[in-house]
Coordinates of C-alpha atoms in Angstrom, one line a residue:
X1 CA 15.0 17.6 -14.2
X2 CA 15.0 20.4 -11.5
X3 CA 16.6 23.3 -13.0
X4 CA 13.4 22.6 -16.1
X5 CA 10.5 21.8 -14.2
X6 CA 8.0 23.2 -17.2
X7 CA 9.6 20.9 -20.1
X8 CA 8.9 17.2 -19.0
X9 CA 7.3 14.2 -21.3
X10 CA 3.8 15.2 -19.4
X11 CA 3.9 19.2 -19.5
X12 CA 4.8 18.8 -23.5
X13 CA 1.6 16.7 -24.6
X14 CA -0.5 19.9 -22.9
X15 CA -3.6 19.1 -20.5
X16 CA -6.2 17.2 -21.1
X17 CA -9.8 18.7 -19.5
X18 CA -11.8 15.5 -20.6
X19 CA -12.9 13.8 -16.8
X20 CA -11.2 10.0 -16.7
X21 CA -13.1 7.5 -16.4
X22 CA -14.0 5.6 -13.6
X23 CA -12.9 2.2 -12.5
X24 CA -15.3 -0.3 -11.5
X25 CA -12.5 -2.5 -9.9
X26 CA -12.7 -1.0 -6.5
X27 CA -16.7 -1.8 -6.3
X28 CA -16.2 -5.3 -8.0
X29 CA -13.2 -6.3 -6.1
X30 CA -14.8 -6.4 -2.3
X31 CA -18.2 -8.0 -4.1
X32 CA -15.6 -10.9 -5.0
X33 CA -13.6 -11.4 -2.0
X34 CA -17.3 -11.9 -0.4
X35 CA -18.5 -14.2 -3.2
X36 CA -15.9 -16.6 -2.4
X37 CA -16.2 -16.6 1.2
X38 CA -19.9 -17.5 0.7
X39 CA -18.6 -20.3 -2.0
X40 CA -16.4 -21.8 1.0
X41 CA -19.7 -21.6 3.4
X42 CA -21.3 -23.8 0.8
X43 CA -18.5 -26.2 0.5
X44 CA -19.3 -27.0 4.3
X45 CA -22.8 -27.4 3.6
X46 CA -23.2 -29.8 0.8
X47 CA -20.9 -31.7 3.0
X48 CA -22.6 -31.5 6.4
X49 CA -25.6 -33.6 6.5
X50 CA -26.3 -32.9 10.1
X51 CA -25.0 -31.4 13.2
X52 CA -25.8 -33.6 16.5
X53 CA -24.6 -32.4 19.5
X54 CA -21.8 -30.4 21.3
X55 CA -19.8 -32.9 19.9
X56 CA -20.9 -31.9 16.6
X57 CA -21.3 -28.0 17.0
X58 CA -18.0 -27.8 17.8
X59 CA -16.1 -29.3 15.2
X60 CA -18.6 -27.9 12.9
X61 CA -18.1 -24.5 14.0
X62 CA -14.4 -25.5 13.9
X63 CA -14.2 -27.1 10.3
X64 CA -16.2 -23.3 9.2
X65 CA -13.6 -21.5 10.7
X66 CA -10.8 -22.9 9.3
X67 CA -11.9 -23.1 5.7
X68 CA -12.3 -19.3 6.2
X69 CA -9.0 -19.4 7.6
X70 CA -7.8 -21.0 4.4
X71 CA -9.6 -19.0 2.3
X72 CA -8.7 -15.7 4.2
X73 CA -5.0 -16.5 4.1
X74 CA -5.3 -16.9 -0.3
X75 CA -6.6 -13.4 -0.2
X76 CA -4.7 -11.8 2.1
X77 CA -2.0 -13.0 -0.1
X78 CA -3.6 -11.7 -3.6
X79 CA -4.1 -8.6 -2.0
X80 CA -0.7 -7.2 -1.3
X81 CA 0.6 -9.3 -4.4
X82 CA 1.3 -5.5 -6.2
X83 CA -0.9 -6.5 -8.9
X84 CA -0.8 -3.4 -11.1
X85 CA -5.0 -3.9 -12.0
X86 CA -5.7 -3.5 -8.1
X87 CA -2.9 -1.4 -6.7
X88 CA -3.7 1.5 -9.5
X89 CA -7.3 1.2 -9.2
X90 CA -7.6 0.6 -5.5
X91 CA -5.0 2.4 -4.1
X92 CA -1.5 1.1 -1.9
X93 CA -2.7 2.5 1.1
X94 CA -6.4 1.3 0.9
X95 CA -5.2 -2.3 -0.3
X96 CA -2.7 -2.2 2.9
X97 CA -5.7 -1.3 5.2
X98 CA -7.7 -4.0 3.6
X99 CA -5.1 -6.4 4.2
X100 CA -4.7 -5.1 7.9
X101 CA -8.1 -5.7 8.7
X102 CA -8.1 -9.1 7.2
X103 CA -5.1 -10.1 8.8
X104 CA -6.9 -9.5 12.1
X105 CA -10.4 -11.3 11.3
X106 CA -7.5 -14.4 9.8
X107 CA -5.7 -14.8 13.0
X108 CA -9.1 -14.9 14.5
X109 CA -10.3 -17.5 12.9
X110 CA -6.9 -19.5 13.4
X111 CA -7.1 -19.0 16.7
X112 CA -11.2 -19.9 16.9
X113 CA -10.4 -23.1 14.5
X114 CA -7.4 -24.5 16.7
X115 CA -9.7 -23.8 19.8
X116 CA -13.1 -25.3 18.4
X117 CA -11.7 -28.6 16.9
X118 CA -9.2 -29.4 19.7
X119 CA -12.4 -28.9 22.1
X120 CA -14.9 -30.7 19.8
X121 CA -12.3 -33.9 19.3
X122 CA -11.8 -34.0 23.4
X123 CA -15.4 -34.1 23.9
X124 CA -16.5 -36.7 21.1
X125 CA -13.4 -38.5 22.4
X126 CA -14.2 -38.2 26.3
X127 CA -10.4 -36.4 27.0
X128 CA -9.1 -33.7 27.9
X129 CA -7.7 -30.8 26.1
X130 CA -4.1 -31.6 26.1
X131 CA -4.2 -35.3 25.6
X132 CA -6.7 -34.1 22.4
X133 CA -3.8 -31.7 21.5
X134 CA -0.8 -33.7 21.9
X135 CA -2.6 -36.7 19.8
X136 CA -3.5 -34.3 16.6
X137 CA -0.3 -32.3 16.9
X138 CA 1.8 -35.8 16.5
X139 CA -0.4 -38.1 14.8
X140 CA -2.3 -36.9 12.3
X141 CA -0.9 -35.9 9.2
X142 CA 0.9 -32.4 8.2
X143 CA -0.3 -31.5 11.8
X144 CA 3.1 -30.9 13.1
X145 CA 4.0 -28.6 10.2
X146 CA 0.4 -26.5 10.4
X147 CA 1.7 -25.6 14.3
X148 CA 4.9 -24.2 13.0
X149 CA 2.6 -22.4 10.4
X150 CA 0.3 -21.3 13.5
X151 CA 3.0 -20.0 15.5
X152 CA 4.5 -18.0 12.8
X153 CA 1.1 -16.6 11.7
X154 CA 0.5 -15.5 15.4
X155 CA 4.4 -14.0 16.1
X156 CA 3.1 -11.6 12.6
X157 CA 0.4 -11.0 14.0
X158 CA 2.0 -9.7 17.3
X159 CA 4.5 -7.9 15.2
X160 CA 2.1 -6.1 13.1
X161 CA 0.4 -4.9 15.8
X162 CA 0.5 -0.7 16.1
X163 CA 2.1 -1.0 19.4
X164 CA 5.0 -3.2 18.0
X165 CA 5.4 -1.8 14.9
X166 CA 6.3 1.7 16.2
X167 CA 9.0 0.1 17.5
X168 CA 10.5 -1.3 14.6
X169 CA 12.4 0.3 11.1
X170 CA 10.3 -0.5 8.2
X171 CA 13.2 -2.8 6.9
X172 CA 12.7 -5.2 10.4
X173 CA 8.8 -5.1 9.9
X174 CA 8.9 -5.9 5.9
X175 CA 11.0 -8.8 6.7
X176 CA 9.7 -9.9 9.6
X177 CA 6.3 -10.2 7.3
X178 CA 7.8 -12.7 5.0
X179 CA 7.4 -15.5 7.8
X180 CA 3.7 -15.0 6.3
X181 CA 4.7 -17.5 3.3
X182 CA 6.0 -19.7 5.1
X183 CA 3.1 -20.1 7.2
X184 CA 0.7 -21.0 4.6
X185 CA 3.2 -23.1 3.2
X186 CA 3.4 -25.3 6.1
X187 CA -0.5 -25.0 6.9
X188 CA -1.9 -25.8 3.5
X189 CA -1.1 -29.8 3.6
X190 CA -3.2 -30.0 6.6
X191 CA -6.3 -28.7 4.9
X192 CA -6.4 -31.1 2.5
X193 CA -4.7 -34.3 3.9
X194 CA -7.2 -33.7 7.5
X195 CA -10.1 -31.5 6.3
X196 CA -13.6 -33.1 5.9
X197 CA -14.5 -31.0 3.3
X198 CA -11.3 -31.9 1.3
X199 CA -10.6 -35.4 2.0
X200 CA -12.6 -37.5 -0.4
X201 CA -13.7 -34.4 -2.5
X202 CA -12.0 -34.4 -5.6
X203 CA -13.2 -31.5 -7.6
X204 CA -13.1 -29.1 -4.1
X205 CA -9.1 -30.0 -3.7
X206 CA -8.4 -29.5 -7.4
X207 CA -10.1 -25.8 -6.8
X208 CA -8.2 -25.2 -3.7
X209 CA -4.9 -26.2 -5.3
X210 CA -6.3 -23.1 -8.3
X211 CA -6.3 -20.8 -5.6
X212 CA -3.4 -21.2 -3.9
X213 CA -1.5 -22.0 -7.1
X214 CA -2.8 -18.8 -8.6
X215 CA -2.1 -16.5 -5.8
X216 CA 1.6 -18.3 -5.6
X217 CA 2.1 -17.2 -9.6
X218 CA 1.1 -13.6 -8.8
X219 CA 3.2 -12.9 -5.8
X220 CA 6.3 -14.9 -7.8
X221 CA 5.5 -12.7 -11.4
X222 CA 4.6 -9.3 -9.7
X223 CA 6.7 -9.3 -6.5
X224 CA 9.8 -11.3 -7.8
X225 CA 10.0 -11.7 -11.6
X226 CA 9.4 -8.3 -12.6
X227 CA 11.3 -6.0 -10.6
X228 CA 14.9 -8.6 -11.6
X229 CA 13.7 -7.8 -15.6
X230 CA 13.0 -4.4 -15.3
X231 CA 15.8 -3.4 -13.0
X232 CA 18.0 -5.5 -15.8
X233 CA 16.1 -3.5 -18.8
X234 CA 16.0 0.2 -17.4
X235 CA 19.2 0.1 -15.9
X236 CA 18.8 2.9 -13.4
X237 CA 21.6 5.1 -11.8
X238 CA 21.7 7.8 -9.6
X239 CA 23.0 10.6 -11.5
X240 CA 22.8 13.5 -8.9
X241 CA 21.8 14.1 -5.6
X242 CA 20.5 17.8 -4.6
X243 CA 19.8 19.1 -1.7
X244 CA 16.0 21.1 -1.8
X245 CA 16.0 22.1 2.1
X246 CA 17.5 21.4 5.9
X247 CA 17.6 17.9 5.8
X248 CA 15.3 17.5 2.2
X249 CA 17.2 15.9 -1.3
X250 CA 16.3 15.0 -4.5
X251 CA 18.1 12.4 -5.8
X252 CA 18.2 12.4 -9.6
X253 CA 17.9 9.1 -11.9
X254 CA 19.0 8.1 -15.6
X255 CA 17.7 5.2 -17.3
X256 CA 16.3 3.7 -20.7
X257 CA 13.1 3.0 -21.8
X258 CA 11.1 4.9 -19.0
X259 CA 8.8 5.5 -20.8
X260 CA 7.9 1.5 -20.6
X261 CA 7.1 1.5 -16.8
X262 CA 3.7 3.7 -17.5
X263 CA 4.6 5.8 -14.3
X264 CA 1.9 8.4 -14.0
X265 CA 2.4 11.5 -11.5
X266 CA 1.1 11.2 -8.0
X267 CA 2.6 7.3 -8.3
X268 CA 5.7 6.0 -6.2
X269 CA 8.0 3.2 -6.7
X270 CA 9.9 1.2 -4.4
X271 CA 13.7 1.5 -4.6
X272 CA 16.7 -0.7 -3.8
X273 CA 19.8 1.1 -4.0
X274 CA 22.4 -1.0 -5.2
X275 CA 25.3 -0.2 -2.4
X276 CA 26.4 -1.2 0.7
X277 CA 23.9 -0.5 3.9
X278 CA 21.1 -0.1 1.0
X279 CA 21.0 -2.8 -1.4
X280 CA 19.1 -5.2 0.8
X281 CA 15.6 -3.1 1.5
X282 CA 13.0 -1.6 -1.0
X283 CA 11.6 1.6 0.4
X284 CA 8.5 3.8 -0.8
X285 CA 9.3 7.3 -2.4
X286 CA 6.7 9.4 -4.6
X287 CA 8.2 10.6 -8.2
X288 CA 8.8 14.4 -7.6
X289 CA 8.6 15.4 -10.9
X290 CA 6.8 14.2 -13.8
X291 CA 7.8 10.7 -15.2
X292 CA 10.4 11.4 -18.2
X293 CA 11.5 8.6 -20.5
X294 CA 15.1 9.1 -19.5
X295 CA 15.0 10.4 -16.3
X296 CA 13.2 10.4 -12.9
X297 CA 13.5 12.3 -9.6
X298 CA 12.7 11.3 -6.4
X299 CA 12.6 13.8 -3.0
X300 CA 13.2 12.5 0.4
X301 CA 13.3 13.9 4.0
X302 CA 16.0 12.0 5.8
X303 CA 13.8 10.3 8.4
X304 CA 15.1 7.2 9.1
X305 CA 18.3 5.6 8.4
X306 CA 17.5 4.2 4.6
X307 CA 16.3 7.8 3.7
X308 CA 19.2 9.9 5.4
X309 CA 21.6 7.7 3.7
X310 CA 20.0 8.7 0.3
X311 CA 21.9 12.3 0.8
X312 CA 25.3 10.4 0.9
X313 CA 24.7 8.0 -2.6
X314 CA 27.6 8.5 -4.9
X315 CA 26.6 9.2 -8.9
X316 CA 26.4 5.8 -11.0
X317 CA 24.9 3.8 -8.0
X318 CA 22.4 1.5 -9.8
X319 CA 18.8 1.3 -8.9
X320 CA 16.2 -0.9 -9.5
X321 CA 12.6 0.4 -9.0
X322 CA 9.5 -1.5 -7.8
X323 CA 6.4 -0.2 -9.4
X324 CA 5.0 2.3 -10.1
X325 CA 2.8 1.5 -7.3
X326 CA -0.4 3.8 -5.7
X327 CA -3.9 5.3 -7.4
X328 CA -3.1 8.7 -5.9
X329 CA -3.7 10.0 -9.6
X330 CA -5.4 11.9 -12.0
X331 CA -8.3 9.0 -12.3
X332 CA -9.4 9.6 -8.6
X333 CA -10.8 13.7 -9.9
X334 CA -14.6 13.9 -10.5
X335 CA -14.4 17.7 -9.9
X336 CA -13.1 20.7 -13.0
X337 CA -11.4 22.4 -9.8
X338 CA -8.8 20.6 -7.6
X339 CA -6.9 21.8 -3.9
X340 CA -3.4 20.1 -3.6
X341 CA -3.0 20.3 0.1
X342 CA 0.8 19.1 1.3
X343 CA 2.7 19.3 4.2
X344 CA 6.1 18.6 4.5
X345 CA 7.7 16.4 2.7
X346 CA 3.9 15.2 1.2
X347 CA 4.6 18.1 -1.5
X348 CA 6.2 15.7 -3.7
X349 CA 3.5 13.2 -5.6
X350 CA 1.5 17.0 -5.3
X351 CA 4.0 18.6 -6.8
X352 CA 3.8 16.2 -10.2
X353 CA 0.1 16.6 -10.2
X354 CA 0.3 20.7 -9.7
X355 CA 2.2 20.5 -13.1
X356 CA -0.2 18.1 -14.8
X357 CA -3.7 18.3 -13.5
X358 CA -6.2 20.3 -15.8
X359 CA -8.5 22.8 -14.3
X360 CA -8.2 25.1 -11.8
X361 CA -5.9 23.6 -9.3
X362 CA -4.9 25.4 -5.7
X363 CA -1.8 24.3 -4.0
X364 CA -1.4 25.1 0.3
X365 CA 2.0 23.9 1.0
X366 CA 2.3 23.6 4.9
X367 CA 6.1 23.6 6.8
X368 CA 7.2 24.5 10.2
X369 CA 9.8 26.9 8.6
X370 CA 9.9 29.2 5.7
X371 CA 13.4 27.3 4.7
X372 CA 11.6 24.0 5.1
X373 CA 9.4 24.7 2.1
X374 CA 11.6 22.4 -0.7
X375 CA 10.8 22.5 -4.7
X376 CA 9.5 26.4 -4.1
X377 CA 10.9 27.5 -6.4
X378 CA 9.6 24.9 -9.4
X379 CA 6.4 25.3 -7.6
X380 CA 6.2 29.4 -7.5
X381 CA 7.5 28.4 -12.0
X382 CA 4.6 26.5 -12.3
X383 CA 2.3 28.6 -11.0
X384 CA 3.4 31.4 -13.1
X385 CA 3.7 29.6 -16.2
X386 CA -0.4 28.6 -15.6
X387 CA -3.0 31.0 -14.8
X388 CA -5.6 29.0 -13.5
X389 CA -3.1 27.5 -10.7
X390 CA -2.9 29.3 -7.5
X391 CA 0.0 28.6 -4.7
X392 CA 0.1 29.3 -0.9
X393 CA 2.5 28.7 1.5
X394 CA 1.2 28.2 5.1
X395 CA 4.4 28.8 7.6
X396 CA 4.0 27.3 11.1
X397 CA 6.4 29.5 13.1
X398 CA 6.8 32.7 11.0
X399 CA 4.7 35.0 12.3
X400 CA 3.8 37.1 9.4
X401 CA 4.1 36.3 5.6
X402 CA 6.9 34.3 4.4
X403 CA 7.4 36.1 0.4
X404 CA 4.7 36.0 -2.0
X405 CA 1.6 33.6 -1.6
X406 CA 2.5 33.1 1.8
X407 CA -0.1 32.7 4.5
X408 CA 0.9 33.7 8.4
X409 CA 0.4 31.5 11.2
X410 CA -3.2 32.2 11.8
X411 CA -4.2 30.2 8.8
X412 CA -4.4 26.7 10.2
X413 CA -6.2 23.6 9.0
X414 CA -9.6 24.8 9.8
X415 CA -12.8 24.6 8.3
X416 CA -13.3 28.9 8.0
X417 CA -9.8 29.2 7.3
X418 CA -9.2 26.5 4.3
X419 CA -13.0 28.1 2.8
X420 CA -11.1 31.4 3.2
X421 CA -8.2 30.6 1.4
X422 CA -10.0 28.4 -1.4
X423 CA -13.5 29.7 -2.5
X424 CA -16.2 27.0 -3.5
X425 CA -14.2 24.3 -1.3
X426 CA -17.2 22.3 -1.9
X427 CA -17.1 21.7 -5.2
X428 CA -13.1 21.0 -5.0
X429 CA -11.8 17.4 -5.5
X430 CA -9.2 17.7 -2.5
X431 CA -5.5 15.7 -2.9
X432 CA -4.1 15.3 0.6
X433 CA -0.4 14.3 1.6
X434 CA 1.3 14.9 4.5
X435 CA 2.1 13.6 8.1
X436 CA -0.8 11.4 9.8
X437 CA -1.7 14.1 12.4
X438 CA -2.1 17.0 9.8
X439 CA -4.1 14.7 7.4
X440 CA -6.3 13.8 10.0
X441 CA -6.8 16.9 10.8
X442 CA -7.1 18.5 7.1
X443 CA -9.9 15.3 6.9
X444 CA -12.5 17.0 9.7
X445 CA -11.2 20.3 8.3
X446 CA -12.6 19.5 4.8
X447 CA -15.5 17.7 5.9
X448 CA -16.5 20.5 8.4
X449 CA -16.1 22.5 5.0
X450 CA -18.5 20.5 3.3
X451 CA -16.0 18.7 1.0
X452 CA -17.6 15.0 0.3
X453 CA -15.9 12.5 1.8
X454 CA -15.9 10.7 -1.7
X455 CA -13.6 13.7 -3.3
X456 CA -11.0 13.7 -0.1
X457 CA -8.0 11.9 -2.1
X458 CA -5.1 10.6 0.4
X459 CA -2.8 7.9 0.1
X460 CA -0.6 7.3 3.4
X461 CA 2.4 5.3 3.1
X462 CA 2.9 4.8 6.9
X463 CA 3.5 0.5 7.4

């Protein structure tokens, strides 16, 4: 809890220096996804005996497209299905960017597969475009129900856009993104009641129907099932909530049998708060403290509706937590000496790992004010309590040292002045979390430092 900072489950096992090992699931995983596309190219093959004609180049190009389509929409799916073996291997943030950029190349290929075949039909049939349309759309089958599915994949797509979502809460946009199952619910018939590669292939339905089915049990077990039995097994409540700094709290949870969710530090869960104005969105907050098996901690900066009305939740609010969720841990070091570099409200999945990281392990802590600075005072114990960790606050307005380890304004995210403040920043394994402009930022810093890209650690929760 806060007032013992120095006496959680982790802290008492002492620090391991052995390296972790590596996981191979973030090189196999894209190898797969690729396999699989190249499997659905051959389905069109050994089906396609020849192509004559524009006739024929269309609808071929089209019948490509939309297996990819298909076939894009099943991993898209998988990907954001929280499956523990990717998300703590891979990484939230980098499975969310995968899915963002396959989301784009999907509705692509929707959009190139609606285009091709309507064109190819109108010109083996001798019609024009909207007769072509209006006869598939009505008369063949599950053709009606695959437009809805269209339309609804394209509105996401509009919505997910960078321009639409900053102007949405992250409640609208999570919601909004459930139209995705539906969409693929009403397009799959269509694939196999109209596709030529489906239609009197036997063994290729039965392992489309694998896919889907599969990818359906996943999102059902990971994203459903388990977060009702856990939140009925751990029973969380809100036992305190404490303010840290101007606008910061750390809201304090009891439970049983934490010990059974295999929270690591640097990991975050998503919460549902249980009471009114709450209960109905999940949102993404990073454990604060090392994972306890009766008690967790959370620290949020009221930002936004959900996370200012955390500073008002009354003690013995129940809880149920999503997760743990992220790969912003201990497994990402390959380096004996680690940098911790936070900013704002970023200090807290840094803070856990400044407690529990072996090695020599350097903490800048970037605010705009001195009183902006929240969990200081655990962080300036921590320090104390281990000599090979180093703290240093970096205050944006104060124009000369803010207390011990305190660095004035001068010190900004620059290559000389990072190297200046952490010798051999080379040969540090760097964990970033702050704001997008500062990380971006700290990034070219490091680089410009010489820090490999490979040992730059960040995990961005930004939808």
């Amino acid at each position: 809890m806060a007032g013992t900072p120095l006496t959680t489950g982790y802290a008492s096992r002492g620090l391991s220096h052995r390296r972790p090992p590596r996981s191979v699931v973030p090189l196999l995983a894209p190898g797969l996804i690729w396999a699989g596309a190249a499997a659905v190219l051959a389905l069109w093959w050994s089906d396609t005996t020849a192509v004559v004609g524009p006739a024929g180049w269309l609808t071929g190009a089209g019948r490509i497209t939309g297996l990819l389509a298909g076939y894009a929409c099943a991993v898209l799916l998988a990907l954001m299905a929280r499956v523990p073996l990717l998300d703590h291997s891979i990484g939230t943030d980098r499975l969310a960017r995968w899915h963002a950029l396959g989301g784009r190349c999907t509705i692509s290929l929707v959009l190139a597969h609606t285009l091709l075949i309507i064109w190819g039909y109108a010109v083996a049939s001798r019609t024009d475009v909207v007769d072509q349309t209006t006869l598939l759309v009505l008369h063949y089958p599950d053709l009606l129900k695959a437009t809805a599915g269209f339309l609804l994949l394209v509105v996401t797509g509009i919505v997910s856009a960078r321009a639409a979502r900053r102007r949405m809460g992250y409640e609208t946009w999570h919601y909004l993104h459930f139209a995705t199952y539906l969409a693929v619910f009403l397009a799959f018939g269509h694939q196999l009641s109209n596709g030529a590669d489906f239609v009197a292939n036997r063994p290729a339905q039965l392992a489309w129907y694998a896919l889907y089915l599969g990818v359906a049990a996943l999102i059902a077990w990971y994203r459903f099932a388990v977060p009702v039995r856990r939140g009925l097994r751990h029973r969380l409540t809100v036992s305190a909530v404490r303010t840290e700094a101007p606008g910061v709290v750390s809201v304090h949870l009891t439970g049983r049998y934490l010990d059974e969710l295999g929270a690591r530090p640097g990991q975050f869960f998503r919460w549902r708060f249980l009471t009114r104005g709450l209960w109905w969105t999940a949102n993404p907050y990073s454990l604060s403290a090392p994972p306890h098996s009766r008690h967790l901690r959370i620290t949020v900066k009221a930002d936004g509706s959900h996370s200012a009305a955390l500073a008002r939740l009354a003690p013995g609010t129940r809880v149920w937590a999503e997760g743990p969720y992220g790969g912003f841990t201990a497994d990402r070091r390959t380096a004996p000496k680690v940098l911790l570099l936070a900013g704002g409200v970023g200090i807290t999945p840094l803070r856990t790992l400044f407690e529990t990281l072996p090695g020599q392990v350097t903490l800048i802590y970037r605010a705009r004010r001195a009183e902006d600075l929240a969990l200081r005072a655990e962080l300036d114990a921590i320090a104390a309590a281990r000599p090979a960790t180093r703290v240093h606050y970096v205050v944006d307005d104060h124009p000369a040292p803010a207390g011990p380890g305190a660095v004035p304004q001068a010190a900004l995210l620059t290559p000389h002045a990072l190297s200046g403040l952490v010798p051999d920043l080379a040969g540090h394994d760097v964990y970033l979390c702050g704001p997008p402009g500062m990380t971006d930022a700290a990034v070219r810093a490091l680089r410009g430092a010489g820090v490999p890209r490979r040992r730059i650690h960040h995990e961005s929760f930004a939808f």
